[in-house]
mmCIF file of C-alpha atoms in Angstrom:
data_model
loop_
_atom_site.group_PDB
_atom_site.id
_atom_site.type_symbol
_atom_site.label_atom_id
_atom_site.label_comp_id
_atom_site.label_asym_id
_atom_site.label_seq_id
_atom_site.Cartn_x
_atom_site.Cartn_y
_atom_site.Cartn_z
ATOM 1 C CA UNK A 40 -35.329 36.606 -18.670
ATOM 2 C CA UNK A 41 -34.990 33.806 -21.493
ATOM 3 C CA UNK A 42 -31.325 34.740 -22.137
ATOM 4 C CA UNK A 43 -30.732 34.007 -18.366
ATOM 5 C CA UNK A 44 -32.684 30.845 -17.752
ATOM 6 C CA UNK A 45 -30.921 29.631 -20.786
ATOM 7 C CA UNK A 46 -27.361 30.548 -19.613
ATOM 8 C CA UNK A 47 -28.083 28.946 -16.069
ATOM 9 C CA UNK A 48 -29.141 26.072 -17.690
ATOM 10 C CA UNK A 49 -26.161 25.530 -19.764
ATOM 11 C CA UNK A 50 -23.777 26.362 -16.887
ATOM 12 C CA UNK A 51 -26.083 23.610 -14.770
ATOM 13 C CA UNK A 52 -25.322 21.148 -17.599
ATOM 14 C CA UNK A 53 -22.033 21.831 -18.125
ATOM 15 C CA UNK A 54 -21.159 21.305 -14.421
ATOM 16 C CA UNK A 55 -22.816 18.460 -13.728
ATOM 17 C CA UNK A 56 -21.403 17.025 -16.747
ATOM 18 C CA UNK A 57 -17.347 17.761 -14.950
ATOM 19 C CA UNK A 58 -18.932 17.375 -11.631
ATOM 20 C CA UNK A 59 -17.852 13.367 -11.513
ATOM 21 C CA UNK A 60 -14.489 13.354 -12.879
ATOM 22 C CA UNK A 61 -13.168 16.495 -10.886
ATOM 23 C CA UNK A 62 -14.521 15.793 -6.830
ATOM 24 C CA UNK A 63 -12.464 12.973 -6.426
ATOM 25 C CA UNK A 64 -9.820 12.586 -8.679
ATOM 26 C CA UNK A 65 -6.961 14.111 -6.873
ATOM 27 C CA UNK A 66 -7.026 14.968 -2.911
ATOM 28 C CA UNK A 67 -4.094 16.826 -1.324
ATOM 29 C CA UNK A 68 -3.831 17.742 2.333
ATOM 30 C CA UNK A 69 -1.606 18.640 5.441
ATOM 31 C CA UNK A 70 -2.108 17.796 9.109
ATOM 32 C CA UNK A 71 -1.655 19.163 12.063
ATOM 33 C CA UNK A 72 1.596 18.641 13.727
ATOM 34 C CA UNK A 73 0.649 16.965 16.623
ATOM 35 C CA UNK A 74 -0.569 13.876 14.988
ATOM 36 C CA UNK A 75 2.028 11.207 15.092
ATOM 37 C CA UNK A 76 -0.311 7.691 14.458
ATOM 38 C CA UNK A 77 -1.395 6.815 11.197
ATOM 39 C CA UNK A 78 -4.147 3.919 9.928
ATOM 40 C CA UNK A 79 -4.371 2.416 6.656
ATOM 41 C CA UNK A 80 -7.153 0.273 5.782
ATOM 42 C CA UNK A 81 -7.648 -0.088 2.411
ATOM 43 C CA UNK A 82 -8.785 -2.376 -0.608
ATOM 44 C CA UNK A 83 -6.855 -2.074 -4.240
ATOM 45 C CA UNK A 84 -5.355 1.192 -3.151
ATOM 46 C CA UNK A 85 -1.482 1.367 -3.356
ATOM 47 C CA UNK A 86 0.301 3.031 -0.463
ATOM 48 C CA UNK A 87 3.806 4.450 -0.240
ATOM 49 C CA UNK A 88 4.580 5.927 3.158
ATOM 50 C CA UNK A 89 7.838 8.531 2.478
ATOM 51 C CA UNK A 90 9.752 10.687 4.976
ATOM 52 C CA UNK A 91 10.182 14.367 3.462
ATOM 53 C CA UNK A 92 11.538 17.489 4.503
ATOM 54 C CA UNK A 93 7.889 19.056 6.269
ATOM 55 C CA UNK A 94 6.744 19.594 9.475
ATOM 56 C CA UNK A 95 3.677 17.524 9.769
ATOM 57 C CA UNK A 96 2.374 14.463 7.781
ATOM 58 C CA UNK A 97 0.843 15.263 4.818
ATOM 59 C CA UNK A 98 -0.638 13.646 1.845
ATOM 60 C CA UNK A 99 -1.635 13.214 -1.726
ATOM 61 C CA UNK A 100 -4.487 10.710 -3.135
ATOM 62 C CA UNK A 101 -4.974 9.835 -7.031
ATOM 63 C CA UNK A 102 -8.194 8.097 -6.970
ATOM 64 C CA UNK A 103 -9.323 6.169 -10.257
ATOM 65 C CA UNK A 104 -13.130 6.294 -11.784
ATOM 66 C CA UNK A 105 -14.478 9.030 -9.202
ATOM 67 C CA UNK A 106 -14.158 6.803 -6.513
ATOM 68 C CA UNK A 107 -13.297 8.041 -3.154
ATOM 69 C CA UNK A 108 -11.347 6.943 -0.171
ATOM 70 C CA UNK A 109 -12.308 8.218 3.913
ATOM 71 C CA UNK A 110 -9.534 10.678 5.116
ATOM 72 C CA UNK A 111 -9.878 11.117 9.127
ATOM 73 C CA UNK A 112 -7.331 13.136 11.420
ATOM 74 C CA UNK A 113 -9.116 12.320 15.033
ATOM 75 C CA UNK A 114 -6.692 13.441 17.860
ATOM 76 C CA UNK A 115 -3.170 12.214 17.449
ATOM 77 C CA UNK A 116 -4.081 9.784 14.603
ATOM 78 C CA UNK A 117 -4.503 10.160 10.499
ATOM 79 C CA UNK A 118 -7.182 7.165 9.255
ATOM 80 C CA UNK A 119 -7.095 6.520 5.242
ATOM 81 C CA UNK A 120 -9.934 4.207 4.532
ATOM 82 C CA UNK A 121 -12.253 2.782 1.501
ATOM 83 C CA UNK A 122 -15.618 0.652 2.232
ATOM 84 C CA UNK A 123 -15.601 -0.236 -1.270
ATOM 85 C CA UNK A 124 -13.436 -1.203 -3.347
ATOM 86 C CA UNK A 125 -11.215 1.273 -5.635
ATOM 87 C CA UNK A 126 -7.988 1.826 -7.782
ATOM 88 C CA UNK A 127 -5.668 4.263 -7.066
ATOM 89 C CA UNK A 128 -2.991 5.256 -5.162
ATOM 90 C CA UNK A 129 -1.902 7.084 -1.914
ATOM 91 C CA UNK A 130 1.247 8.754 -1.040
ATOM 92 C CA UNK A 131 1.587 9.838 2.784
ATOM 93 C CA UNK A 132 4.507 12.535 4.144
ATOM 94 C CA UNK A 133 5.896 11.708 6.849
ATOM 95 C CA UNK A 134 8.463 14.992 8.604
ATOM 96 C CA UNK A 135 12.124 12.981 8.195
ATOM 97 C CA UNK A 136 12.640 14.082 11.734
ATOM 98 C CA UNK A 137 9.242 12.638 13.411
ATOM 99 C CA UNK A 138 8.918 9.269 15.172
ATOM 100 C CA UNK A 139 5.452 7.728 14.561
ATOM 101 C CA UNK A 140 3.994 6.294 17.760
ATOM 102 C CA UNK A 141 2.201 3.716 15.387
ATOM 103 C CA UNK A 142 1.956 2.859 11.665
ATOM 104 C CA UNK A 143 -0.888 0.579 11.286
ATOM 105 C CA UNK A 144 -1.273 -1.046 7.655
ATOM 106 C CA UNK A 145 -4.622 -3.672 6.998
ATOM 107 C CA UNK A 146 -4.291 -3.492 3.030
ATOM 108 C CA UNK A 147 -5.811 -6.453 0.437
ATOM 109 C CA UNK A 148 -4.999 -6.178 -3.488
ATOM 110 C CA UNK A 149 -2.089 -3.721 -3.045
ATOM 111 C CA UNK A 150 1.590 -3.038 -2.935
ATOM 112 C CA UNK A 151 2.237 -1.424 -0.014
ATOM 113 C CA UNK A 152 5.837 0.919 0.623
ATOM 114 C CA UNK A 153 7.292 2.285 3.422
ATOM 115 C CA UNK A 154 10.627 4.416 2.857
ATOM 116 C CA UNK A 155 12.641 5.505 5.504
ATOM 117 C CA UNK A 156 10.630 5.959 8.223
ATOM 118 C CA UNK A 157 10.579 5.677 12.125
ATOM 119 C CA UNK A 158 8.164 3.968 14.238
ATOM 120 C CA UNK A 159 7.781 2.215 17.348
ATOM 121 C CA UNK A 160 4.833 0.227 16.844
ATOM 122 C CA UNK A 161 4.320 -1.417 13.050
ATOM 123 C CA UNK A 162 1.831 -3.228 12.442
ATOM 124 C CA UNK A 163 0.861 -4.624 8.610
ATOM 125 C CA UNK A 164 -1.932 -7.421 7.936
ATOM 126 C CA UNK A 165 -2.490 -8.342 4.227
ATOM 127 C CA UNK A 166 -4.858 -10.795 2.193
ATOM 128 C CA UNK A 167 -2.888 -10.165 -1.139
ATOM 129 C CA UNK A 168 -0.451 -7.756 -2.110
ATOM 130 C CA UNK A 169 3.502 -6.882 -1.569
ATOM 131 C CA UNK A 170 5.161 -5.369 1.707
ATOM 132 C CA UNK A 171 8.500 -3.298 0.593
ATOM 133 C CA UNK A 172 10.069 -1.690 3.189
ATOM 134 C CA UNK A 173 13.353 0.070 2.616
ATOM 135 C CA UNK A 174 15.362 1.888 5.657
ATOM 136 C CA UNK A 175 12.957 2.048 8.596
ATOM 137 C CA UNK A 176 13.818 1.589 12.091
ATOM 138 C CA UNK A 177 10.929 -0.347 13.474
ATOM 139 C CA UNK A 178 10.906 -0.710 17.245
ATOM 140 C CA UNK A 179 7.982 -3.424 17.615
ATOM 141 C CA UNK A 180 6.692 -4.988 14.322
ATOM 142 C CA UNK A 181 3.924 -7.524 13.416
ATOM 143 C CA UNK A 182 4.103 -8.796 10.031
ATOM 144 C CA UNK A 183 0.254 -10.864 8.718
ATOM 145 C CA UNK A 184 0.090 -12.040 4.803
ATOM 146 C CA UNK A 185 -2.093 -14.720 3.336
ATOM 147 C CA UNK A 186 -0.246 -14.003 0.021
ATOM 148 C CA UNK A 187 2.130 -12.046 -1.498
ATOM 149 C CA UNK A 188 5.637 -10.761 -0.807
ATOM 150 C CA UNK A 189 7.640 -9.494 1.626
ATOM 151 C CA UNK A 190 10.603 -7.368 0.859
ATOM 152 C CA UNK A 191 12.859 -5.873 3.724
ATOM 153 C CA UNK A 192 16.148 -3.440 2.742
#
């Protein structure tokens, strides 16, 4: 009985000792194919948003110092969003053939990317940080930035 009370408490230890460092470090996920809208709101968190070769928008989140960022899909739309602030950086996967309805960017303290990429409605609203967007068709866009710059290829 000592031998297993012993063993559970080591094994207790041990994982809440890699408990903090492993939850949130790394977050990887696929949509459903039917969403076609996607909201960033974020604070110190980088975003690149990249066509690929895929079928539905997809993802990949490197958080720094266990913090963690909201990831929503609620009908047709995909929400990334942080209350507090955080360093790290995410990458969204957007199907090369798939027109997004709308791309929605509100972003402070980050460089934000978009790389080839269709959408009809864009819409990006920054405190600080860098726009770079590099061979997108945008149908209607609406460009906000207290500082920072803007770079269109």
């Amino acid at each position: 009985m000592s031998f297993l009370h012993f063993s559970y408490r080591r094994f207790l230890l041990v994982f809440l000792l890699v408990l903090p460092f492993a939850i949130f470090a790394e977050q990887k996920g696929l949509f459903r194919p039917k969403a076609h809208s996607i909201e960033a709101i974020l604070y110190g968190v980088n975003l690149n948003v990249i066509s690929y070769k895929g079928e539905a928008i997809s993802y990949e989140a490197k958080i720094e110092d266990g913090g963690k960022i909201s990831i929503v899909e609620d009908a047709y739309l995909v929400r990334f969003r942080n209350s507090h602030p955080v360093r790290g950086i995410v990458n969204v996967f957007v199907p090369e053939n798939m027109k997004i309805e709308s791309l929605r960017i509100y972003a402070s303290g980050a460089n934000v990317t978009v790389n080839n990429v269709n959408a009809v409605y864009f819409v990006s609203s920054m405190c600080h940080g860098n726009i770079e967007i590099k061979n997108c068709l945008l149908k209607c866009a609406s460009f906000s930035m207290a500082s920072g710059v803007l770079n269109m290829n």
